[in-house]
PDB file of C-alpha atoms and ligand atoms in Angstrom:
ATOM      1  CA  MET A  12      15.511  22.229  13.252  1.00 98.00           C
ATOM      2  CA  LYS A  13      17.475  23.920  10.863  1.00 98.00           C
ATOM      3  CA  ILE A  14      16.233  27.158   8.775  1.00 98.00           C
ATOM      4  CA  VAL A  15      18.559  27.387   5.164  1.00 98.00           C
ATOM      5  CA  ARG A  16      17.248  29.711   2.933  1.00 98.00           C
ATOM      6  CA  ARG A  17      19.498  28.742  -0.124  1.00 98.00           C
ATOM      7  CA  LYS A  18      19.796  25.742  -2.089  1.00 98.00           C
ATOM      8  CA  SER A  19      23.771  25.950  -1.798  1.00 98.00           C
ATOM      9  CA  ASP A  20      23.559  25.460   1.826  1.00 98.00           C
ATOM     10  CA  LEU A  21      21.336  23.036   1.809  1.00 98.00           C
ATOM     11  CA  ARG A  22      22.747  21.230  -0.830  1.00 98.00           C
ATOM     12  CA  ALA A  23      26.371  20.830   1.659  1.00 98.00           C
ATOM     13  CA  LEU A  24      23.622  19.419   3.743  1.00 98.00           C
ATOM     14  CA  THR A  25      22.201  16.776   1.661  1.00 98.00           C
ATOM     15  CA  ARG A  26      26.028  15.296  -0.179  1.00 98.00           C
ATOM     16  CA  GLY A  27      26.809  15.253   4.286  1.00 98.00           C
ATOM     17  CA  TRP A  28      24.092  12.492   4.296  1.00 98.00           C
ATOM     18  CA  ARG A  29      24.849  11.180   1.180  1.00 97.00           C
ATOM     19  CA  LEU A  30      27.740  10.157   1.820  1.00 98.00           C
ATOM     20  CA  ALA A  31      26.323   9.314   4.820  1.00 98.00           C
ATOM     21  CA  GLY A  32      23.653   6.681   3.431  1.00 98.00           C
ATOM     22  CA  GLU A  33      20.794   7.978   4.416  1.00 98.00           C
ATOM     23  CA  SER A  34      17.872   8.268   3.152  1.00 98.00           C
ATOM     24  CA  ILE A  35      15.993  11.849   2.478  1.00 99.00           C
ATOM     25  CA  GLY A  36      12.181  12.049   2.135  1.00 99.00           C
ATOM     26  CA  VAL A  37      10.238  15.914   1.799  1.00 99.00           C
ATOM     27  CA  VAL A  38       7.331  17.475   2.353  1.00 99.00           C
ATOM     28  CA  PRO A  39       6.629  20.182  -0.532  1.00 98.00           C
ATOM     29  CA  THR A  40       4.319  23.235   1.222  1.00 98.00           C
ATOM     30  CA  MET A  41       3.366  26.840   0.683  1.00 97.00           C
ATOM     31  CA  GLY A  42       2.792  27.420   4.323  1.00 96.00           C
ATOM     32  CA  ALA A  43       0.100  28.356   6.914  1.00 95.00           C
ATOM     33  CA  LEU A  44       0.475  24.856   7.861  1.00 97.00           C
ATOM     34  CA  HIS A  45      -1.808  23.080   9.729  1.00 98.00           C
ATOM     35  CA  ASP A  46      -2.948  18.872  10.842  1.00 98.00           C
ATOM     36  CA  GLY A  47      -2.552  18.008   6.747  1.00 98.00           C
ATOM     37  CA  HIS A  48       0.782  18.913   6.511  1.00 98.00           C
ATOM     38  CA  LEU A  49       1.963  18.067   9.762  1.00 98.00           C
ATOM     39  CA  SER A  50       0.797  14.530   8.694  1.00 98.00           C
ATOM     40  CA  LEU A  51       3.057  14.411   5.716  1.00 98.00           C
ATOM     41  CA  ALA A  52       5.845  15.296   7.776  1.00 98.00           C
ATOM     42  CA  ALA A  53       4.861  12.463  10.441  1.00 98.00           C
ATOM     43  CA  ALA A  54       5.071  10.258   7.740  1.00 98.00           C
ATOM     44  CA  ALA A  55       7.997  11.738   6.233  1.00 99.00           C
ATOM     45  CA  CYS A  56       9.999  11.191   9.740  1.00 98.00           C
ATOM     46  CA  LYS A  57       8.772   7.446   9.808  1.00 98.00           C
ATOM     47  CA  ARG A  58      10.378   6.648   6.913  1.00 98.00           C
ATOM     48  CA  ALA A  59      12.783   8.929   6.104  1.00 98.00           C
ATOM     49  CA  ASP A  60      16.404   9.119   7.444  1.00 98.00           C
ATOM     50  CA  ARG A  61      16.378  12.684   6.728  1.00 98.00           C
ATOM     51  CA  VAL A  62      13.323  14.447   6.484  1.00 99.00           C
ATOM     52  CA  ILE A  63      13.275  18.310   5.056  1.00 99.00           C
ATOM     53  CA  VAL A  64       9.531  20.078   4.815  1.00 98.00           C
ATOM     54  CA  THR A  65       9.995  23.336   2.502  1.00 98.00           C
ATOM     55  CA  LEU A  66       7.793  26.359   2.900  1.00 98.00           C
ATOM     56  CA  PHE A  67       7.690  28.391  -0.850  1.00 98.00           C
ATOM     57  CA  VAL A  68       4.730  29.584  -2.217  1.00 97.00           C
ATOM     58  CA  ASN A  69       4.886  29.386  -5.408  1.00 97.00           C
ATOM     59  CA  PRO A  70       4.486  32.798  -7.366  1.00 96.00           C
ATOM     60  CA  LYS A  71       4.245  30.546 -10.635  1.00 97.00           C
ATOM     61  CA  GLN A  72       1.196  28.055  -9.657  1.00 95.00           C
ATOM     62  CA  PHE A  73      -1.334  30.944  -9.242  1.00 94.00           C
ATOM     63  CA  ASN A  74      -3.338  32.457 -11.745  1.00 88.00           C
ATOM     64  CA  ASN A  75      -4.711  34.592 -10.002  1.00 89.00           C
ATOM     65  CA  PRO A  76      -2.317  37.664  -8.541  1.00 91.00           C
ATOM     66  CA  GLU A  77      -4.851  38.535  -5.635  1.00 90.00           C
ATOM     67  CA  ASP A  78      -4.906  34.436  -3.978  1.00 88.00           C
ATOM     68  CA  LEU A  79      -1.168  34.716  -4.290  1.00 91.00           C
ATOM     69  CA  GLU A  80      -1.286  38.897  -3.013  1.00 92.00           C
ATOM     70  CA  LYS A  81      -3.857  36.963   0.109  1.00 89.00           C
ATOM     71  CA  TYR A  82      -2.476  33.856   0.717  1.00 90.00           C
ATOM     72  CA  PRO A  83      -1.021  33.549   4.229  1.00 89.00           C
ATOM     73  CA  ARG A  84       2.149  33.853   4.874  1.00 91.00           C
ATOM     74  CA  THR A  85       2.831  32.398   8.661  1.00 93.00           C
ATOM     75  CA  GLU A  86       6.758  31.902   8.904  1.00 96.00           C
ATOM     76  CA  ASP A  87       7.697  32.268  12.789  1.00 97.00           C
ATOM     77  CA  SER A  88       4.447  30.526  13.829  1.00 97.00           C
ATOM     78  CA  ASP A  89       5.103  27.415  10.911  1.00 98.00           C
ATOM     79  CA  ALA A  90       8.626  26.480  12.209  1.00 98.00           C
ATOM     80  CA  ARG A  91       6.609  26.326  16.039  1.00 98.00           C
ATOM     81  CA  LYS A  92       3.953  23.626  14.855  1.00 98.00           C
ATOM     82  CA  LEU A  93       7.438  21.276  12.968  1.00 98.00           C
ATOM     83  CA  ALA A  94       8.908  21.468  16.570  1.00 97.00           C
ATOM     84  CA  PRO A  95       7.125  18.355  18.321  1.00 97.00           C
ATOM     85  CA  TYR A  96       8.702  16.807  14.384  1.00 98.00           C
ATOM     86  CA  ASP A  97      11.582  15.130  13.979  1.00 97.00           C
ATOM     87  CA  VAL A  98      11.898  17.344  11.187  1.00 98.00           C
ATOM     88  CA  ASP A  99      16.263  18.183  10.106  1.00 98.00           C
ATOM     89  CA  VAL A 100      15.748  21.240   7.476  1.00 98.00           C
ATOM     90  CA  LEU A 101      12.598  23.824   7.183  1.00 98.00           C
ATOM     91  CA  TYR A 102      13.724  25.131   3.467  1.00 98.00           C
ATOM     92  CA  ILE A 103      12.911  28.430   3.130  1.00 98.00           C
ATOM     93  CA  PRO A 104      14.028  30.314  -0.392  1.00 98.00           C
ATOM     94  CA  ASP A 105      13.269  33.362  -1.723  1.00 97.00           C
ATOM     95  CA  GLY A 106      11.473  33.626  -4.918  1.00 97.00           C
ATOM     96  CA  ALA A 107      15.451  34.842  -6.929  1.00 97.00           C
ATOM     97  CA  GLU A 108      16.590  31.923  -4.775  1.00 98.00           C
ATOM     98  CA  MET A 109      14.146  29.116  -6.973  1.00 98.00           C
ATOM     99  CA  TYR A 110      13.803  31.428  -9.979  1.00 98.00           C
ATOM    100  CA  PRO A 111      16.529  33.546 -10.358  1.00 98.00           C
ATOM    101  CA  ASP A 112      16.955  36.214 -13.355  1.00 98.00           C
ATOM    102  CA  GLY A 113      16.905  34.674 -16.786  1.00 98.00           C
ATOM    103  CA  PHE A 114      15.054  31.929 -15.721  1.00 98.00           C
ATOM    104  CA  ALA A 115      12.940  30.400 -18.879  1.00 98.00           C
ATOM    105  CA  THR A 116      11.913  26.504 -18.320  1.00 98.00           C
ATOM    106  CA  THR A 117       8.265  25.617 -18.071  1.00 98.00           C
ATOM    107  CA  ILE A 118       7.982  21.555 -17.165  1.00 98.00           C
ATOM    108  CA  SER A 119       4.279  21.121 -18.272  1.00 98.00           C
ATOM    109  CA  VAL A 120       2.989  17.699 -18.002  1.00 98.00           C
ATOM    110  CA  SER A 121      -0.326  16.728 -20.451  1.00 97.00           C
ATOM    111  CA  GLY A 122      -3.019  14.339 -20.096  1.00 96.00           C
ATOM    112  CA  VAL A 123      -3.732  13.663 -16.592  1.00 97.00           C
ATOM    113  CA  SER A 124      -3.007  18.156 -16.165  1.00 97.00           C
ATOM    114  CA  GLU A 125      -5.827  18.850 -18.602  1.00 95.00           C
ATOM    115  CA  GLY A 126      -9.576  18.804 -16.709  1.00 96.00           C
ATOM    116  CA  LEU A 127     -10.118  19.339 -13.482  1.00 98.00           C
ATOM    117  CA  CYS A 128      -8.535  22.060 -11.887  1.00 97.00           C
ATOM    118  CA  GLY A 129      -6.080  22.087 -14.905  1.00 97.00           C
ATOM    119  CA  ALA A 130      -8.839  24.074 -17.117  1.00 96.00           C
ATOM    120  CA  THR A 131     -10.190  26.188 -14.105  1.00 92.00           C
ATOM    121  CA  ARG A 132      -6.978  27.285 -12.649  1.00 93.00           C
ATOM    122  CA  PRO A 133      -4.694  27.724 -16.820  1.00 93.00           C
ATOM    123  CA  GLY A 134      -0.725  27.470 -16.178  1.00 95.00           C
ATOM    124  CA  HIS A 135      -1.203  26.410 -12.092  1.00 96.00           C
ATOM    125  CA  PHE A 136       0.093  22.414 -12.516  1.00 98.00           C
ATOM    126  CA  ASP A 137       2.931  24.241 -14.561  1.00 98.00           C
ATOM    127  CA  GLY A 138       4.106  26.539 -12.160  1.00 98.00           C
ATOM    128  CA  VAL A 139       3.187  23.359  -9.393  1.00 98.00           C
ATOM    129  CA  ALA A 140       5.461  20.521 -12.022  1.00 98.00           C
ATOM    130  CA  THR A 141       8.018  22.991 -12.898  1.00 98.00           C
ATOM    131  CA  VAL A 142       8.718  24.127  -8.793  1.00 98.00           C
ATOM    132  CA  VAL A 143       8.307  20.666  -7.035  1.00 98.00           C
ATOM    133  CA  ALA A 144      10.996  18.972 -10.110  1.00 98.00           C
ATOM    134  CA  LYS A 145      13.221  22.447  -8.654  1.00 98.00           C
ATOM    135  CA  LEU A 146      12.555  21.115  -5.295  1.00 98.00           C
ATOM    136  CA  LEU A 147      13.183  17.348  -5.396  1.00 98.00           C
ATOM    137  CA  ARG A 148      16.058  18.105  -7.240  1.00 98.00           C
ATOM    138  CA  GLN A 149      17.054  20.512  -4.633  1.00 98.00           C
ATOM    139  CA  THR A 150      16.544  18.327  -1.940  1.00 98.00           C
ATOM    140  CA  GLU A 151      17.993  15.154  -3.395  1.00 98.00           C
ATOM    141  CA  ALA A 152      14.997  13.265  -2.345  1.00 98.00           C
ATOM    142  CA  ASP A 153      14.755   9.662  -1.991  1.00 98.00           C
ATOM    143  CA  PHE A 154      10.295  10.323  -1.061  1.00 98.00           C
ATOM    144  CA  ALA A 155       8.285  12.878  -1.531  1.00 99.00           C
ATOM    145  CA  PHE A 156       4.925  13.358   0.957  1.00 99.00           C
ATOM    146  CA  PHE A 157       2.042  14.751  -1.067  1.00 99.00           C
ATOM    147  CA  GLY A 158      -1.963  15.114   0.546  1.00 98.00           C
ATOM    148  CA  GLU A 159      -4.722  13.525  -1.161  1.00 98.00           C
ATOM    149  CA  LYS A 160      -5.882  16.757  -0.820  1.00 98.00           C
ATOM    150  CA  ASP A 161      -4.778  17.631  -4.074  1.00 98.00           C
ATOM    151  CA  TYR A 162      -5.504  14.636  -5.793  1.00 98.00           C
ATOM    152  CA  GLN A 163      -5.044  15.756  -8.991  1.00 98.00           C
ATOM    153  CA  GLN A 164      -1.633  16.904  -7.738  1.00 98.00           C
ATOM    154  CA  VAL A 165      -0.211  14.104  -6.530  1.00 98.00           C
ATOM    155  CA  GLN A 166      -0.538  11.882 -10.514  1.00 98.00           C
ATOM    156  CA  VAL A 167       0.706  15.706 -12.127  1.00 98.00           C
ATOM    157  CA  VAL A 168       3.875  15.202  -9.407  1.00 98.00           C
ATOM    158  CA  ARG A 169       3.553  11.434  -9.827  1.00 98.00           C
ATOM    159  CA  ARG A 170       4.219  11.772 -13.898  1.00 98.00           C
ATOM    160  CA  VAL A 171       7.326  14.531 -13.104  1.00 98.00           C
ATOM    161  CA  ALA A 172       9.462  12.159 -11.278  1.00 98.00           C
ATOM    162  CA  GLU A 173       8.950   9.303 -13.349  1.00 98.00           C
ATOM    163  CA  ASP A 174       9.120  10.998 -16.537  1.00 98.00           C
ATOM    164  CA  LEU A 175      12.116  12.754 -15.585  1.00 98.00           C
ATOM    165  CA  ASP A 176      13.586   9.891 -14.494  1.00 98.00           C
ATOM    166  CA  LEU A 177      14.066  12.348 -10.607  1.00 98.00           C
ATOM    167  CA  ASP A 178      14.281   8.691  -9.080  1.00 97.00           C
ATOM    168  CA  CYS A 179      11.737   9.746  -5.688  1.00 98.00           C
ATOM    169  CA  GLU A 180       9.249   7.553  -4.345  1.00 98.00           C
ATOM    170  CA  ILE A 181       5.644  10.070  -4.141  1.00 98.00           C
ATOM    171  CA  VAL A 182       4.001   9.169  -1.656  1.00 98.00           C
ATOM    172  CA  PRO A 183       0.597   9.808  -1.469  1.00 98.00           C
ATOM    173  CA  CYS A 184      -0.624  10.401   2.183  1.00 98.00           C
ATOM    174  CA  PRO A 185      -4.630  10.468   2.919  1.00 98.00           C
ATOM    175  CA  THR A 186      -6.489  13.931   3.386  1.00 98.00           C
ATOM    176  CA  VAL A 187      -6.724  15.782   7.743  1.00 98.00           C
ATOM    177  CA  ARG A 188     -10.372  17.367   7.754  1.00 98.00           C
ATOM    178  CA  GLU A 189     -11.917  18.369  10.891  1.00 97.00           C
ATOM    179  CA  GLU A 190     -14.441  16.775  12.341  1.00 97.00           C
ATOM    180  CA  SER A 191     -16.913  18.035  10.484  1.00 97.00           C
ATOM    181  CA  GLY A 192     -16.071  16.596   7.883  1.00 98.00           C
ATOM    182  CA  LEU A 193     -13.967  19.824   5.948  1.00 98.00           C
ATOM    183  CA  ALA A 194     -10.463  19.544   4.404  1.00 98.00           C
ATOM    184  CA  LEU A 195      -8.423  21.348   6.027  1.00 98.00           C
ATOM    185  CA  SER A 196      -7.170  24.034   4.145  1.00 96.00           C
ATOM    186  CA  SER A 197      -4.549  26.868   4.054  1.00 91.00           C
ATOM    187  CA  ARG A 198      -8.055  28.985   2.525  1.00 90.00           C
ATOM    188  CA  ASN A 199      -9.855  28.158   5.820  1.00 94.00           C
ATOM    189  CA  LEU A 200      -8.521  30.424   6.961  1.00 90.00           C
ATOM    190  CA  ARG A 201     -10.206  33.288   4.868  1.00 92.00           C
ATOM    191  CA  LEU A 202     -13.545  31.810   5.563  1.00 95.00           C
ATOM    192  CA  ASP A 203     -15.146  33.046   9.434  1.00 97.00           C
ATOM    193  CA  ASP A 204     -17.510  30.312  10.711  1.00 95.00           C
ATOM    194  CA  ALA A 205     -20.599  30.953  10.236  1.00 96.00           C
ATOM    195  CA  ALA A 206     -18.984  30.136   6.629  1.00 97.00           C
ATOM    196  CA  ARG A 207     -16.337  27.261   7.819  1.00 96.00           C
ATOM    197  CA  GLN A 208     -19.480  25.704   9.242  1.00 96.00           C
ATOM    198  CA  LYS A 209     -21.268  25.953   5.880  1.00 97.00           C
ATOM    199  CA  ALA A 210     -18.114  24.311   3.737  1.00 98.00           C
ATOM    200  CA  SER A 211     -18.798  20.981   5.627  1.00 97.00           C
ATOM    201  CA  ILE A 212     -21.632  20.500   3.406  1.00 98.00           C
ATOM    202  CA  ILE A 213     -18.838  20.108   1.376  1.00 98.00           C
ATOM    203  CA  TYR A 214     -17.789  16.324   2.127  1.00 98.00           C
ATOM    204  CA  ALA A 215     -21.196  15.291   3.357  1.00 98.00           C
ATOM    205  CA  THR A 216     -22.945  16.043  -0.334  1.00 98.00           C
ATOM    206  CA  LEU A 217     -19.972  14.263  -2.432  1.00 98.00           C
ATOM    207  CA  SER A 218     -19.765  11.117   0.147  1.00 98.00           C
ATOM    208  CA  ALA A 219     -23.527  10.701  -0.062  1.00 98.00           C
ATOM    209  CA  ALA A 220     -23.095  10.832  -3.920  1.00 98.00           C
ATOM    210  CA  ALA A 221     -20.636   8.654  -3.629  1.00 98.00           C
ATOM    211  CA  ARG A 222     -22.299   6.765  -1.501  1.00 98.00           C
ATOM    212  CA  ALA A 223     -25.361   6.853  -4.527  1.00 98.00           C
ATOM    213  CA  ILE A 224     -23.221   5.860  -7.055  1.00 98.00           C
ATOM    214  CA  ALA A 225     -21.566   2.963  -5.218  1.00 97.00           C
ATOM    215  CA  ALA A 226     -25.178   1.316  -5.036  1.00 97.00           C
ATOM    216  CA  GLY A 227     -25.563   1.519  -8.741  1.00 96.00           C
ATOM    217  CA  GLN A 228     -27.589   4.845  -8.954  1.00 97.00           C
ATOM    218  CA  GLU A 229     -27.239   6.606 -11.701  1.00 97.00           C
ATOM    219  CA  VAL A 230     -23.684   9.196 -12.157  1.00 97.00           C
ATOM    220  CA  GLU A 231     -25.210  12.173 -13.540  1.00 97.00           C
ATOM    221  CA  ARG A 232     -28.049  12.010 -12.047  1.00 98.00           C
ATOM    222  CA  VAL A 233     -27.294  11.625  -8.598  1.00 98.00           C
ATOM    223  CA  LEU A 234     -24.025  14.314  -9.565  1.00 98.00           C
ATOM    224  CA  ASP A 235     -26.956  17.090 -10.757  1.00 98.00           C
ATOM    225  CA  GLN A 236     -28.620  16.489  -7.216  1.00 98.00           C
ATOM    226  CA  ALA A 237     -24.616  16.971  -5.873  1.00 98.00           C
ATOM    227  CA  ARG A 238     -24.221  20.325  -7.462  1.00 98.00           C
ATOM    228  CA  ALA A 239     -28.213  21.515  -6.666  1.00 98.00           C
ATOM    229  CA  GLU A 240     -27.369  20.173  -3.237  1.00 98.00           C
ATOM    230  CA  LEU A 241     -23.721  22.685  -2.661  1.00 98.00           C
ATOM    231  CA  LEU A 242     -26.197  25.895  -4.716  1.00 98.00           C
ATOM    232  CA  ASP A 243     -29.329  25.288  -2.575  1.00 98.00           C
ATOM    233  CA  HIS A 244     -26.890  25.483   0.937  1.00 97.00           C
ATOM    234  CA  GLY A 245     -24.971  28.650  -0.919  1.00 97.00           C
ATOM    235  CA  LEU A 246     -22.244  27.890  -2.192  1.00 98.00           C
ATOM    236  CA  GLY A 247     -21.087  28.379  -6.089  1.00 96.00           C
ATOM    237  CA  PRO A 248     -20.604  28.859  -8.050  1.00 98.00           C
ATOM    238  CA  ILE A 249     -18.761  25.338  -8.667  1.00 98.00           C
ATOM    239  CA  ASP A 250     -15.982  25.389 -10.735  1.00 98.00           C
ATOM    240  CA  TYR A 251     -16.810  21.118 -11.242  1.00 98.00           C
ATOM    241  CA  LEU A 252     -17.988  18.094  -9.784  1.00 98.00           C
ATOM    242  CA  GLU A 253     -17.656  15.266 -11.516  1.00 98.00           C
ATOM    243  CA  MET A 254     -15.978  12.045 -11.255  1.00 98.00           C
ATOM    244  CA  ARG A 255     -13.311  10.221 -12.950  1.00 98.00           C
ATOM    245  CA  ARG A 256     -10.620   7.602 -13.106  1.00 97.00           C
ATOM    246  CA  GLU A 257      -8.629   6.857 -10.222  1.00 96.00           C
ATOM    247  CA  ARG A 258      -5.388   5.675 -12.152  1.00 94.00           C
ATOM    248  CA  ASP A 259      -4.855   8.734 -15.312  1.00 95.00           C
ATOM    249  CA  LEU A 260      -8.033  10.888 -14.330  1.00 97.00           C
ATOM    250  CA  ALA A 261     -10.294  10.359 -17.644  1.00 96.00           C
ATOM    251  CA  PRO A 262     -13.952  10.984 -17.233  1.00 96.00           C
ATOM    252  CA  VAL A 263     -15.692   7.916 -16.488  1.00 96.00           C
ATOM    253  CA  GLN A 264     -19.883   6.934 -16.339  1.00 94.00           C
ATOM    254  CA  ASP A 265     -19.185   3.924 -14.764  1.00 94.00           C
ATOM    255  CA  THR A 266     -17.423   2.349 -11.641  1.00 95.00           C
ATOM    256  CA  SER A 267     -15.769  -0.919 -13.131  1.00 95.00           C
ATOM    257  CA  ALA A 268     -11.510   0.658 -12.140  1.00 97.00           C
ATOM    258  CA  PRO A 269     -11.375   3.230  -8.713  1.00 97.00           C
ATOM    259  CA  ALA A 270     -13.345   6.800  -9.345  1.00 98.00           C
ATOM    260  CA  ARG A 271     -13.215   9.852  -7.892  1.00 98.00           C
ATOM    261  CA  LEU A 272     -15.648  12.344  -7.454  1.00 98.00           C
ATOM    262  CA  PHE A 273     -13.668  16.032  -7.686  1.00 98.00           C
ATOM    263  CA  VAL A 274     -15.091  19.192  -6.847  1.00 98.00           C
ATOM    264  CA  ALA A 275     -13.739  22.756  -6.434  1.00 98.00           C
ATOM    265  CA  VAL A 276     -16.383  25.330  -5.258  1.00 98.00           C
ATOM    266  CA  TRP A 277     -17.047  28.919  -4.612  1.00 98.00           C
ATOM    267  CA  LEU A 278     -17.497  30.162  -1.208  1.00 98.00           C
ATOM    268  CA  ASP A 279     -17.402  33.780   0.285  1.00 96.00           C
ATOM    269  CA  GLY A 280     -14.614  34.399  -2.465  1.00 94.00           C
ATOM    270  CA  VAL A 281     -12.500  31.573  -1.535  1.00 94.00           C
ATOM    271  CA  ARG A 282     -12.598  28.445  -3.748  1.00 95.00           C
ATOM    272  CA  LEU A 283     -12.373  25.335  -1.748  1.00 97.00           C
ATOM    273  CA  ILE A 284     -11.218  21.190  -3.716  1.00 98.00           C
ATOM    274  CA  ASP A 285     -11.818  18.428  -2.350  1.00 98.00           C
ATOM    275  CA  ASN A 286     -12.096  14.619  -3.436  1.00 98.00           C
ATOM    276  CA  LEU A 287     -13.628  11.482  -2.338  1.00 98.00           C
ATOM    277  CA  GLY A 288     -13.442   7.678  -3.582  1.00 98.00           C
ATOM    278  CA  ILE A 289     -15.997   5.650  -4.650  1.00 97.00           C
ATOM    279  CA  ASP A 290     -15.828   2.583  -2.641  1.00 89.00           C
TER     280      ASP A 290
HETATM  281  P1  AMP B 326       0.230  23.396   0.239  1.00 83.95           P
HETATM  282  O1  AMP B 326       0.421  24.182   1.103  1.00 83.95           O
HETATM  283  O2  AMP B 326      -1.388  23.926  -0.257  1.00 83.95           O
HETATM  284  O3  AMP B 326       0.905  23.724  -0.849  1.00 83.95           O
HETATM  285  O4  AMP B 326      -0.105  21.674   0.296  1.00 83.95           O
HETATM  286  C1  AMP B 326       1.333  21.239   0.339  1.00 83.95           C
HETATM  287  C2  AMP B 326       1.087  19.855   0.716  1.00 83.95           C
HETATM  288  O5  AMP B 326       0.237  19.362   1.543  1.00 83.95           O
HETATM  289  C3  AMP B 326       0.195  18.787   0.062  1.00 83.95           C
HETATM  290  O6  AMP B 326       1.279  17.731  -0.718  1.00 83.95           O
HETATM  291  C4  AMP B 326      -1.329  18.750   0.164  1.00 83.95           C
HETATM  292  O7  AMP B 326      -2.200  18.595  -0.698  1.00 83.95           O
HETATM  293  C5  AMP B 326      -1.081  19.038   1.017  1.00 83.95           C
HETATM  294  N1  AMP B 326      -2.446  18.958   2.360  1.00 83.95           N
HETATM  295  C6  AMP B 326      -3.257  20.766   2.446  1.00 83.95           C
HETATM  296  N2  AMP B 326      -4.328  20.045   2.739  1.00 83.95           N
HETATM  297  C7  AMP B 326      -4.286  18.703   3.382  1.00 83.95           C
HETATM  298  C8  AMP B 326      -5.179  18.343   3.682  1.00 83.95           C
HETATM  299  N3  AMP B 326      -5.874  18.233   4.588  1.00 83.95           N
HETATM  300  N4  AMP B 326      -4.666  16.913   3.818  1.00 83.95           N
HETATM  301  C9  AMP B 326      -3.513  16.634   3.355  1.00 83.95           C
HETATM  302  N5  AMP B 326      -3.134  16.424   3.469  1.00 83.95           N
HETATM  303  C10 AMP B 326      -2.800  17.898   2.967  1.00 83.95           C
END
């Protein structure tokens, strides 16, 4: 696995692969890799001839400077974790490579980026859409792999790829969880053992609520109970706990079309998100 830091060096490699008729898969990450990220790398290796994992802590998608500053940076161990996979390139651009002086373009997606994390993290999805569009161009990827843990992000990125004719298939991959049910996240590193244990109530609560809604119970009552359950277990505040239609993330009150529950909740100063489909 080559470590590449400049887009010109990356382009030299991708040009060669393209000329040889090889397909390219990309896995965009912000590093601090865990088994969730590695599952995306594995999916990419299965699907594409050449695989690029990108590592860039994108300042444009942080609406909170403290969150950006505290974001874990573990480049060496990230490279070691990828070693067992058939990854061709770990692409690690710095801020100046990604956003040189004079950079002035923002990609903004309406609809799917409104509400949920879009409401509580202003500017976040503009930052995501802008960096992902650049990464898809820089890597010339045919396939890009994203985790369903960030389900709204998948929908935003799908729109970007389609609306800007990027000619890249967005491939969603299932959420990887700890045995307790807690969705793996780089932010979990900031939780101590007790908080991590407490955080497992998020998945338990979502699962119980999804079952209750599937069984026909009234949605608002189920969601109120779920909110109370989280708060009773010492989590909070809750940014949102809502049901949305999967296709376009529109708010819905029934499950006549496939729907999902979405939650963002704080625990010990760390914001955790999760989502779950309703059968
Ligand atoms: P991040 O480094 O947090 O920006 O995440 C990079 C990619 O990994 C995104 O597509 C995430 O959705 C995905 N990801 C993060 N956590 C998980 C997880 N627990 N399971 C599957 N994919 C994940």
